[in-house]
Amino acid sequence: MHFYAALFITPLLITLTLSGIGYLFYTNAENALYDDLFFGDSGKEETFTLEEGIFEVNNTYEDYTVSKVIMLDEPYNKRLTLTGNTGDEKYVFLDDNNQIVGDQKAEFTYSNVLRNLHSSLFIGGTLVNYLMELAACWAIFLLLSGIYLTFKGKALQVRNTQNRRQNNKRNHALIGLIITIPMVIIIFTGLPWSAFMGSQINKLGESYPDLGNTEMRYNPPTSDVNEIPWATRSQQEPISEQHEDHKGHAGHHESGARTPNDISNQLSVEEISNRADEEGISRPYSIIYPTDELGVFTVSKGSNSGITGLDVSPYEETTNYFDQYTGDLLGKVDYQNYGVIGKWFTWGIPLHEGHLFGWPNKIINLAVCLGFLTLILLGFMTWLNRKKKGSLSAPIKVSKKLSIGFVSLMVILGLIMPLFGISLILVLILELLLNLMDKRKKEFS
């Protein structure tokens, strides 16, 4: 099963690994690629207030609406996310004078391109997302079954007459032993974002709030809150109190700046930013606009934002909800409020992405990924050395009997990773049918 699994999912594993390596360095790549947007200026000397800058952006990009404002530390410019009438997104950057520096299409940024390749091969859809998740799950099986075969088949043993195939096989087994534990950790810490297992984790957190998040009711995550921490991005926001003088559904703020939803008496982003400062929320953080007259301003900072310049330590994660009319703090969820699962993945995701503890994290992840690619290459070369023309040349079975420990491990993995468990059952049924067909052929021959 190890051989056939490797044969069929290797292309996906290579894609996942290479795109993962590219994503490890997305902040470094984007700082260089988008230097003018991130750190440049508009060349205009006139100074706007932040609200005037947002007003100018709304007028310049008429088919778009500002949905969030990201307040970054120096020397980064402010970054506005705009949502178009057709659902597409733009990023617009404001300099120190709150003047427009430039814009970029969200889907074509380096980080988003690598993320889409890594998770869905640019195709998207449930089937493709499941396929990528399945490849990651089977990679864990390959690593663990490889260790089993290494000791069962004595693959590390040096023979008197060692040929090229045996050398490749031994090196394949040796590298597998070295990288299995760190590679399994990297894969497992990426699974919370997966389509099937990720949804199961969210459901577990919803059913048992003490394990996942607070007792706030859950709401499916949407694309306009990607920088909200993992542990709170599925929570339903508190509702702003709608006073009698706030019931208008259209109008303008006193400053003259049009609010994204044209809600009368809504506070400005600048006022919400001041309230965040008063609450001791330090930059970098993002401010997400309310979606309607009952919504709230969400001020958030997360350790797994995927936004260059926005990532922070897991301990600094916080999500704050402000009344859009009064600026009152209606709710606050910090890292300390997370349950066991929430805390684990708050650490796990930045570890997976390579920015939990700076450059050493990136170098370790890179070394493990390169080791995994070498493992694949050596396995492929071992097969080519053995392969006979016109034959698949699968390896000889080490033993027909599997140990109870290994079988138990596969059952546990199947329960932890349901998609893998389902596929494993299907593979076993298929293998059983093939064995029955072989026996029938032998009986009639």
Tab-separated table of C-alpha atoms in Angstrom:
chain	number	residue	atom	x	y	z
A	1	MET	CA	0.000	0.000	0.000
A	2	HIS	CA	2.954	2.315	0.724
A	3	PHE	CA	4.174	1.972	-2.869
A	4	TYR	CA	0.804	2.520	-4.564
A	5	ALA	CA	-0.102	5.471	-2.333
A	6	ALA	CA	3.241	7.125	-3.131
A	7	LEU	CA	2.813	6.471	-6.849
A	8	PHE	CA	-0.581	8.160	-7.066
A	9	ILE	CA	-0.214	11.151	-4.719
A	10	THR	CA	3.417	12.135	-5.385
A	11	PRO	CA	2.492	14.927	-7.882
A	12	LEU	CA	0.185	16.508	-5.299
A	13	LEU	CA	2.790	16.137	-2.541
A	14	ILE	CA	5.412	17.874	-4.671
A	15	THR	CA	2.960	20.698	-5.417
A	16	LEU	CA	2.060	21.076	-1.743
A	17	THR	CA	5.705	21.091	-0.676
A	18	LEU	CA	6.977	23.535	-3.315
A	19	SER	CA	4.090	25.964	-2.787
A	20	GLY	CA	4.635	25.639	0.964
A	21	ILE	CA	8.306	26.566	0.559
A	22	GLY	CA	7.297	29.584	-1.503
A	23	TYR	CA	4.781	30.657	1.122
A	24	LEU	CA	7.377	30.361	3.915
A	25	PHE	CA	9.032	33.484	2.558
A	26	TYR	CA	5.958	35.431	1.455
A	27	THR	CA	6.663	38.399	3.742
A	28	ASN	CA	10.236	38.714	2.453
A	29	ALA	CA	9.089	38.338	-1.153
A	30	GLU	CA	6.273	40.867	-0.802
A	31	ASN	CA	8.466	43.428	0.961
A	32	ALA	CA	10.735	43.319	-2.093
A	33	LEU	CA	8.060	42.983	-4.796
A	34	TYR	CA	5.745	45.682	-3.436
A	35	ASP	CA	8.319	48.037	-1.969
A	36	ASP	CA	6.707	51.141	-3.525
A	37	LEU	CA	3.231	50.255	-2.262
A	38	PHE	CA	4.298	49.122	1.201
A	39	PHE	CA	6.827	51.850	1.981
A	40	GLY	CA	6.539	54.528	-0.740
A	41	ASP	CA	4.640	57.817	-0.750
A	42	SER	CA	2.187	59.510	-3.064
A	43	GLY	CA	4.426	62.485	-3.806
A	44	LYS	CA	1.656	64.817	-2.594
A	45	GLU	CA	2.376	67.254	0.217
A	46	GLU	CA	-1.236	67.909	1.246
A	47	THR	CA	-2.129	66.046	4.434
A	48	PHE	CA	-5.505	64.324	4.808
A	49	THR	CA	-7.092	62.939	7.914
A	50	LEU	CA	-7.577	59.171	7.753
A	51	GLU	CA	-11.303	59.666	7.141
A	52	GLU	CA	-10.597	62.101	4.301
A	53	GLY	CA	-8.185	59.564	2.836
A	54	ILE	CA	-10.891	56.867	2.966
A	55	PHE	CA	-13.340	59.314	1.386
A	56	GLU	CA	-10.854	59.902	-1.450
A	57	VAL	CA	-10.448	56.152	-1.936
A	58	ASN	CA	-14.228	55.666	-2.102
A	59	ASN	CA	-14.477	58.398	-4.754
A	60	THR	CA	-11.498	57.108	-6.756
A	61	TYR	CA	-12.697	53.491	-6.810
A	62	GLU	CA	-16.410	54.013	-7.412
A	63	ASP	CA	-17.245	50.351	-7.998
A	64	TYR	CA	-15.627	49.324	-4.714
A	65	THR	CA	-16.385	49.775	-1.026
A	66	VAL	CA	-13.848	49.947	1.804
A	67	SER	CA	-14.464	46.929	4.046
A	68	LYS	CA	-11.429	47.080	6.345
A	69	VAL	CA	-8.460	49.227	7.245
A	70	ILE	CA	-5.170	47.704	8.383
A	71	MET	CA	-3.101	49.893	10.679
A	72	LEU	CA	0.493	48.677	10.446
A	73	ASP	CA	3.656	49.641	12.318
A	74	GLU	CA	6.196	51.970	10.755
A	75	PRO	CA	7.535	51.958	8.101
A	76	TYR	CA	4.541	50.228	6.473
A	77	ASN	CA	1.787	52.265	4.840
A	78	LYS	CA	-1.845	51.812	5.852
A	79	ARG	CA	-3.596	49.162	3.795
A	80	LEU	CA	-7.273	49.338	2.851
A	81	THR	CA	-9.218	46.337	1.579
A	82	LEU	CA	-11.894	47.207	-0.971
A	83	THR	CA	-14.685	44.864	-2.043
A	84	GLY	CA	-16.069	45.287	-5.555
A	85	ASN	CA	-19.641	45.022	-6.774
A	86	THR	CA	-18.763	41.649	-8.324
A	87	GLY	CA	-17.127	40.344	-5.128
A	88	ASP	CA	-13.491	40.853	-6.166
A	89	GLU	CA	-11.054	42.628	-3.860
A	90	LYS	CA	-8.443	45.367	-4.195
A	91	TYR	CA	-5.810	46.559	-1.764
A	92	VAL	CA	-5.181	50.317	-1.650
A	93	PHE	CA	-2.278	51.865	0.260
A	94	LEU	CA	-2.219	55.251	2.015
A	95	ASP	CA	1.001	57.036	2.979
A	96	ASP	CA	1.710	59.095	6.115
A	97	ASN	CA	-0.350	61.946	4.639
A	98	ASN	CA	-3.233	59.521	4.038
A	99	GLN	CA	-2.874	60.039	0.297
A	100	ILE	CA	-3.264	57.178	-2.172
A	101	VAL	CA	0.057	55.509	-3.058
A	102	GLY	CA	-1.350	52.807	-5.330
A	103	ASP	CA	-3.404	49.637	-5.476
A	104	GLN	CA	-3.176	45.949	-6.328
A	105	LYS	CA	-5.606	43.173	-7.222
A	106	ALA	CA	-5.947	40.897	-4.189
A	107	GLU	CA	-6.062	37.624	-6.130
A	108	PHE	CA	-2.754	38.346	-7.889
A	109	THR	CA	-0.609	39.143	-4.851
A	110	TYR	CA	2.286	36.796	-4.142
A	111	SER	CA	0.808	35.459	-0.884
A	112	ASN	CA	-2.672	34.876	-2.300
A	113	VAL	CA	-1.345	33.151	-5.436
A	114	LEU	CA	0.779	30.769	-3.327
A	115	ARG	CA	-2.075	30.215	-0.873
A	116	ASN	CA	-4.516	29.341	-3.661
A	117	LEU	CA	-2.018	26.977	-5.254
A	118	HIS	CA	-1.256	25.332	-1.905
A	119	SER	CA	-4.875	24.801	-0.912
A	120	SER	CA	-6.779	24.330	-4.153
A	121	LEU	CA	-4.448	24.239	-7.207
A	122	PHE	CA	-6.067	27.532	-8.395
A	123	ILE	CA	-9.178	25.508	-9.219
A	124	GLY	CA	-11.058	25.697	-5.927
A	125	GLY	CA	-14.245	23.870	-5.123
A	126	THR	CA	-14.982	21.243	-2.515
A	127	LEU	CA	-13.645	18.301	-4.530
A	128	VAL	CA	-10.222	19.877	-5.129
A	129	ASN	CA	-9.955	21.056	-1.519
A	130	TYR	CA	-10.766	17.531	-0.346
A	131	LEU	CA	-8.173	16.135	-2.753
A	132	MET	CA	-5.420	18.388	-1.367
A	133	GLU	CA	-6.413	17.517	2.192
A	134	LEU	CA	-6.400	13.825	1.292
A	135	ALA	CA	-2.886	14.134	-0.127
A	136	ALA	CA	-1.678	15.707	3.137
A	137	CYS	CA	-3.326	12.925	5.168
A	138	TRP	CA	-1.808	10.188	3.019
A	139	ALA	CA	1.585	11.858	3.359
A	140	ILE	CA	1.356	11.149	7.092
A	141	PHE	CA	0.498	7.524	6.279
A	142	LEU	CA	3.478	7.279	3.929
A	143	LEU	CA	5.864	8.627	6.559
A	144	LEU	CA	4.608	6.342	9.343
A	145	SER	CA	4.295	3.254	7.154
A	146	GLY	CA	7.783	4.022	5.837
A	147	ILE	CA	9.176	3.772	9.372
A	148	TYR	CA	7.329	0.487	9.846
A	149	LEU	CA	8.778	-0.918	6.610
A	150	THR	CA	12.242	0.382	7.466
A	151	PHE	CA	12.470	-1.709	10.612
A	152	LYS	CA	10.407	-4.641	9.317
A	153	GLY	CA	12.473	-4.949	6.151
A	154	LYS	CA	15.804	-3.958	7.755
A	155	ALA	CA	16.249	-1.222	5.150
A	156	LEU	CA	19.054	0.479	7.097
A	157	GLN	CA	21.215	-2.622	7.092
A	158	VAL	CA	24.386	-2.277	4.986
A	159	ARG	CA	24.935	-5.308	2.769
A	160	ASN	CA	28.269	-6.724	1.601
A	161	THR	CA	27.355	-6.074	-2.021
A	162	GLN	CA	25.583	-2.715	-1.947
A	163	ASN	CA	24.292	-1.625	-5.387
A	164	ARG	CA	22.777	1.709	-6.430
A	165	ARG	CA	19.197	0.623	-5.753
A	166	GLN	CA	20.082	-0.564	-2.254
A	167	ASN	CA	21.958	2.682	-1.556
A	168	ASN	CA	18.968	4.748	-2.659
A	169	LYS	CA	16.639	2.572	-0.616
A	170	ARG	CA	18.816	2.923	2.490
A	171	ASN	CA	19.120	6.720	2.099
A	172	HIS	CA	15.372	6.927	1.470
A	173	ALA	CA	14.739	5.062	4.742
A	174	LEU	CA	17.319	7.117	6.680
A	175	ILE	CA	15.946	10.510	5.600
A	176	GLY	CA	12.426	9.269	6.329
A	177	LEU	CA	13.426	8.443	9.899
A	178	ILE	CA	14.956	11.903	10.388
A	179	ILE	CA	12.121	14.026	9.016
A	180	THR	CA	9.022	12.016	9.984
A	181	ILE	CA	8.281	13.711	13.320
A	182	PRO	CA	8.843	17.349	12.161
A	183	MET	CA	7.016	16.674	8.871
A	184	VAL	CA	4.005	15.156	10.644
A	185	ILE	CA	3.910	18.235	12.920
A	186	ILE	CA	4.023	20.573	9.910
A	187	ILE	CA	1.202	18.668	8.184
A	188	PHE	CA	-0.995	18.418	11.281
A	189	THR	CA	-0.643	22.130	12.052
A	190	GLY	CA	-1.856	22.930	8.534
A	191	LEU	CA	-4.973	20.764	8.687
A	192	PRO	CA	-7.127	23.294	10.650
A	193	TRP	CA	-7.430	25.216	7.359
A	194	SER	CA	-8.491	22.112	5.446
A	195	ALA	CA	-11.990	21.693	4.030
A	196	PHE	CA	-13.157	18.529	5.796
A	197	MET	CA	-11.051	18.204	8.942
A	198	GLY	CA	-11.089	21.973	9.457
A	199	SER	CA	-14.879	21.991	9.522
A	200	GLN	CA	-14.843	19.094	12.001
A	201	ILE	CA	-12.533	21.063	14.294
A	202	ASN	CA	-14.884	24.053	14.120
A	203	LYS	CA	-17.856	21.835	14.954
A	204	LEU	CA	-15.964	20.372	17.901
A	205	GLY	CA	-15.226	23.869	19.171
A	206	GLU	CA	-18.879	24.794	18.712
A	207	SER	CA	-20.124	21.736	20.620
A	208	TYR	CA	-17.520	22.098	23.380
A	209	PRO	CA	-16.689	25.819	23.757
A	210	ASP	CA	-14.245	25.147	26.590
A	211	LEU	CA	-12.055	23.247	24.120
A	212	GLY	CA	-12.217	25.732	21.264
A	213	ASN	CA	-13.442	29.249	21.790
A	214	THR	CA	-15.743	31.222	24.034
A	215	GLU	CA	-19.491	30.571	24.188
A	216	MET	CA	-20.270	33.095	21.438
A	217	ARG	CA	-22.433	31.540	18.771
A	218	TYR	CA	-20.684	30.398	15.599
A	219	ASN	CA	-21.051	31.801	12.128
A	220	PRO	CA	-19.273	30.449	9.031
A	221	PRO	CA	-16.078	32.417	8.190
A	222	THR	CA	-16.171	34.734	5.172
A	223	SER	CA	-13.450	35.942	2.839
A	224	ASP	CA	-13.497	39.478	4.184
A	225	VAL	CA	-12.093	38.516	7.620
A	226	ASN	CA	-8.987	36.559	6.615
A	227	GLU	CA	-6.770	38.352	9.118
A	228	ILE	CA	-8.938	37.595	12.152
A	229	PRO	CA	-7.233	34.999	14.393
A	230	TRP	CA	-8.189	31.373	13.701
A	231	ALA	CA	-9.687	30.885	17.148
A	232	THR	CA	-12.228	33.715	16.751
A	233	ARG	CA	-12.857	33.990	13.017
A	234	SER	CA	-15.922	31.722	13.219
A	235	GLN	CA	-17.632	33.600	16.014
A	236	GLN	CA	-20.708	35.703	15.584
A	237	GLU	CA	-20.122	39.344	16.418
A	238	PRO	CA	-22.051	41.170	19.149
A	239	ILE	CA	-24.754	43.529	17.864
A	240	SER	CA	-24.485	47.310	18.132
A	241	GLU	CA	-27.208	48.969	20.157
A	242	GLN	CA	-29.366	50.966	17.743
A	243	HIS	CA	-30.522	54.145	19.472
A	244	GLU	CA	-33.489	56.182	18.246
A	245	ASP	CA	-31.202	58.761	16.645
A	246	HIS	CA	-29.222	56.050	14.865
A	247	LYS	CA	-32.068	54.483	12.932
A	248	GLY	CA	-31.359	56.234	9.625
A	249	HIS	CA	-30.050	53.901	6.951
A	250	ALA	CA	-28.384	56.513	4.778
A	251	GLY	CA	-26.369	59.632	5.313
A	252	HIS	CA	-22.859	60.921	5.920
A	253	HIS	CA	-20.564	61.282	8.866
A	254	GLU	CA	-20.060	64.773	10.257
A	255	SER	CA	-16.593	64.909	8.672
A	256	GLY	CA	-18.208	64.593	5.235
A	257	ALA	CA	-16.643	61.225	4.503
A	258	ARG	CA	-19.022	58.656	3.078
A	259	THR	CA	-19.146	55.550	5.246
A	260	PRO	CA	-18.844	52.229	3.362
A	261	ASN	CA	-22.436	51.285	4.217
A	262	ASP	CA	-23.874	54.806	4.203
A	263	ILE	CA	-25.019	54.357	7.792
A	264	SER	CA	-25.819	57.625	9.521
A	265	ASN	CA	-24.028	58.543	12.761
A	266	GLN	CA	-21.524	55.749	12.329
A	267	LEU	CA	-18.201	56.559	13.976
A	268	SER	CA	-15.190	57.103	11.745
A	269	VAL	CA	-12.336	54.631	11.493
A	270	GLU	CA	-10.111	57.260	13.071
A	271	GLU	CA	-12.384	57.394	16.125
A	272	ILE	CA	-12.413	53.600	16.372
A	273	SER	CA	-8.612	53.606	16.069
A	274	ASN	CA	-8.465	56.086	18.968
A	275	ARG	CA	-10.758	53.814	21.004
A	276	ALA	CA	-8.444	50.910	20.250
A	277	ASP	CA	-5.506	52.964	21.520
A	278	GLU	CA	-7.448	53.758	24.694
A	279	GLU	CA	-8.066	50.042	25.216
A	280	GLY	CA	-4.341	49.385	24.954
A	281	ILE	CA	-4.499	47.615	21.568
A	282	SER	CA	-1.139	48.275	19.946
A	283	ARG	CA	-0.382	48.188	16.233
A	284	PRO	CA	-0.445	46.260	13.997
A	285	TYR	CA	-4.180	45.584	13.872
A	286	SER	CA	-7.043	45.609	11.398
A	287	ILE	CA	-10.353	47.417	11.639
A	288	ILE	CA	-13.252	45.662	9.909
A	289	TYR	CA	-16.340	47.724	9.096
A	290	PRO	CA	-19.819	46.665	10.229
A	291	THR	CA	-21.747	44.975	7.430
A	292	ASP	CA	-25.054	46.626	8.321
A	293	GLU	CA	-26.672	49.016	10.791
A	294	LEU	CA	-26.684	46.351	13.532
A	295	GLY	CA	-23.086	45.292	13.051
A	296	VAL	CA	-20.009	46.325	15.006
A	297	PHE	CA	-16.497	47.486	14.277
A	298	THR	CA	-14.075	44.588	14.764
A	299	VAL	CA	-10.526	45.438	15.796
A	300	SER	CA	-8.312	42.393	15.497
A	301	LYS	CA	-4.705	41.266	15.547
A	302	GLY	CA	-3.680	37.676	14.907
A	303	SER	CA	-0.621	35.433	14.827
A	304	ASN	CA	-1.807	33.760	11.612
A	305	SER	CA	-3.096	36.657	9.557
A	306	GLY	CA	-1.412	35.870	6.248
A	307	ILE	CA	-0.961	39.637	5.808
A	308	THR	CA	2.570	41.023	5.473
A	309	GLY	CA	3.296	43.191	8.506
A	310	LEU	CA	0.252	42.099	10.508
A	311	ASP	CA	1.380	38.890	12.224
A	312	VAL	CA	2.014	39.020	15.977
A	313	SER	CA	2.917	36.648	18.808
A	314	PRO	CA	0.130	34.183	19.740
A	315	TYR	CA	0.011	35.764	23.203
A	316	GLU	CA	-0.898	39.124	21.597
A	317	GLU	CA	-3.898	37.792	19.679
A	318	THR	CA	-7.037	39.738	20.399
A	319	THR	CA	-10.427	40.388	18.801
A	320	ASN	CA	-12.414	43.391	20.016
A	321	TYR	CA	-15.936	44.469	19.106
A	322	PHE	CA	-16.889	48.150	19.256
A	323	ASP	CA	-20.367	49.657	18.954
A	324	GLN	CA	-20.381	51.480	15.633
A	325	TYR	CA	-22.335	54.448	17.030
A	326	THR	CA	-20.930	54.935	20.533
A	327	GLY	CA	-17.534	53.299	20.336
A	328	ASP	CA	-18.320	51.249	23.446
A	329	LEU	CA	-16.354	48.021	23.792
A	330	LEU	CA	-19.039	45.314	23.532
A	331	GLY	CA	-16.862	42.221	23.650
A	332	LYS	CA	-13.263	41.132	23.766
A	333	VAL	CA	-11.631	37.749	23.187
A	334	ASP	CA	-7.924	37.320	23.937
A	335	TYR	CA	-5.589	34.352	23.656
A	336	GLN	CA	-6.195	33.632	27.350
A	337	ASN	CA	-9.897	33.082	26.590
A	338	TYR	CA	-9.254	30.309	24.070
A	339	GLY	CA	-9.777	26.669	24.924
A	340	VAL	CA	-7.170	23.938	24.465
A	341	ILE	CA	-7.859	23.516	20.741
A	342	GLY	CA	-7.894	27.259	20.118
A	343	LYS	CA	-4.568	27.746	21.896
A	344	TRP	CA	-2.963	24.760	20.168
A	345	PHE	CA	-3.784	25.994	16.689
A	346	THR	CA	-2.975	29.591	17.550
A	347	TRP	CA	0.564	28.284	17.992
A	348	GLY	CA	0.354	25.582	15.327
A	349	ILE	CA	-0.656	27.668	12.326
A	350	PRO	CA	2.203	30.217	12.535
A	351	LEU	CA	4.538	27.275	13.169
A	352	HIS	CA	3.227	25.721	9.943
A	353	GLU	CA	3.606	29.022	8.071
A	354	GLY	CA	7.137	29.548	9.395
A	355	HIS	CA	6.852	32.741	11.425
A	356	LEU	CA	6.226	31.582	15.003
A	357	PHE	CA	9.811	32.221	16.120
A	358	GLY	CA	11.344	34.162	13.262
A	359	TRP	CA	14.068	33.021	10.860
A	360	PRO	CA	14.915	29.795	12.738
A	361	ASN	CA	11.305	28.657	12.149
A	362	LYS	CA	11.642	29.348	8.415
A	363	ILE	CA	14.994	27.553	8.162
A	364	ILE	CA	13.745	24.471	10.039
A	365	ASN	CA	10.587	24.261	7.891
A	366	LEU	CA	12.657	24.742	4.735
A	367	ALA	CA	15.096	21.995	5.741
A	368	VAL	CA	12.244	19.588	6.491
A	369	CYS	CA	10.508	20.363	3.181
A	370	LEU	CA	13.730	19.913	1.212
A	371	GLY	CA	14.284	16.644	3.068
A	372	PHE	CA	10.777	15.542	2.090
A	373	LEU	CA	11.441	16.349	-1.583
A	374	THR	CA	14.712	14.384	-1.389
A	375	LEU	CA	12.787	11.508	0.185
A	376	ILE	CA	10.366	11.512	-2.768
A	377	LEU	CA	13.235	11.667	-5.268
A	378	LEU	CA	15.108	8.757	-3.677
A	379	GLY	CA	11.926	6.681	-3.554
A	380	PHE	CA	11.331	7.377	-7.243
A	381	MET	CA	14.932	6.499	-8.147
A	382	THR	CA	14.702	3.259	-6.141
A	383	TRP	CA	11.617	2.315	-8.149
A	384	LEU	CA	13.286	3.184	-11.483
A	385	ASN	CA	16.331	1.046	-10.558
A	386	ARG	CA	13.987	-1.889	-9.899
A	387	LYS	CA	11.441	-1.309	-12.660
A	388	LYS	CA	11.335	-3.747	-15.546
A	389	LYS	CA	10.056	-2.737	-18.950
A	390	GLY	CA	6.303	-3.266	-19.301
A	391	SER	CA	5.866	-3.946	-15.582
A	392	LEU	CA	4.891	-1.767	-12.628
A	393	SER	CA	7.513	-3.601	-10.565
A	394	ALA	CA	5.935	-3.099	-7.173
A	395	PRO	CA	8.195	-4.087	-4.263
A	396	ILE	CA	7.913	-7.539	-2.703
A	397	LYS	CA	5.769	-7.539	0.429
A	398	VAL	CA	7.904	-7.501	3.554
A	399	SER	CA	5.340	-9.478	5.508
A	400	LYS	CA	1.745	-10.480	4.981
A	401	LYS	CA	0.985	-9.869	8.641
A	402	LEU	CA	0.782	-6.369	10.071
A	403	SER	CA	1.565	-5.760	13.728
A	404	ILE	CA	-1.299	-4.914	16.085
A	405	GLY	CA	0.491	-1.661	16.943
A	406	PHE	CA	0.611	-0.514	13.324
A	407	VAL	CA	-3.013	-1.457	12.676
A	408	SER	CA	-4.033	0.396	15.850
A	409	LEU	CA	-2.088	3.449	14.688
A	410	MET	CA	-3.905	3.419	11.331
A	411	VAL	CA	-7.274	3.189	13.103
A	412	ILE	CA	-6.363	6.162	15.302
A	413	LEU	CA	-5.240	8.176	12.275
A	414	GLY	CA	-8.485	7.278	10.505
A	415	LEU	CA	-10.488	8.603	13.453
A	416	ILE	CA	-8.408	11.793	13.751
A	417	MET	CA	-8.450	12.388	9.986
A	418	PRO	CA	-11.895	11.178	8.840
A	419	LEU	CA	-11.225	11.794	5.151
A	420	PHE	CA	-8.132	9.576	5.368
A	421	GLY	CA	-10.116	6.935	7.291
A	422	ILE	CA	-12.816	6.805	4.615
A	423	SER	CA	-10.269	6.557	1.800
A	424	LEU	CA	-8.312	3.870	3.687
A	425	ILE	CA	-11.451	1.726	4.000
A	426	LEU	CA	-12.110	2.110	0.255
A	427	VAL	CA	-8.503	1.129	-0.575
A	428	LEU	CA	-8.706	-1.946	1.682
A	429	ILE	CA	-11.971	-3.018	0.035
A	430	LEU	CA	-10.391	-2.560	-3.404
A	431	GLU	CA	-7.313	-4.561	-2.369
A	432	LEU	CA	-9.552	-7.326	-0.993
A	433	LEU	CA	-11.451	-7.517	-4.282
A	434	LEU	CA	-8.207	-7.672	-6.278
A	435	ASN	CA	-6.906	-10.494	-4.071
A	436	LEU	CA	-10.167	-12.425	-4.572
A	437	MET	CA	-9.882	-11.969	-8.329
A	438	ASP	CA	-6.269	-13.259	-8.211
A	439	LYS	CA	-7.360	-16.355	-6.287
A	440	ARG	CA	-10.160	-16.995	-8.778
A	441	LYS	CA	-7.703	-16.787	-11.690
A	442	LYS	CA	-5.338	-19.236	-10.014
A	443	GLU	CA	-8.188	-21.667	-9.330
A	444	PHE	CA	-9.275	-21.671	-12.996
A	445	SER	CA	-5.771	-21.759	-14.446
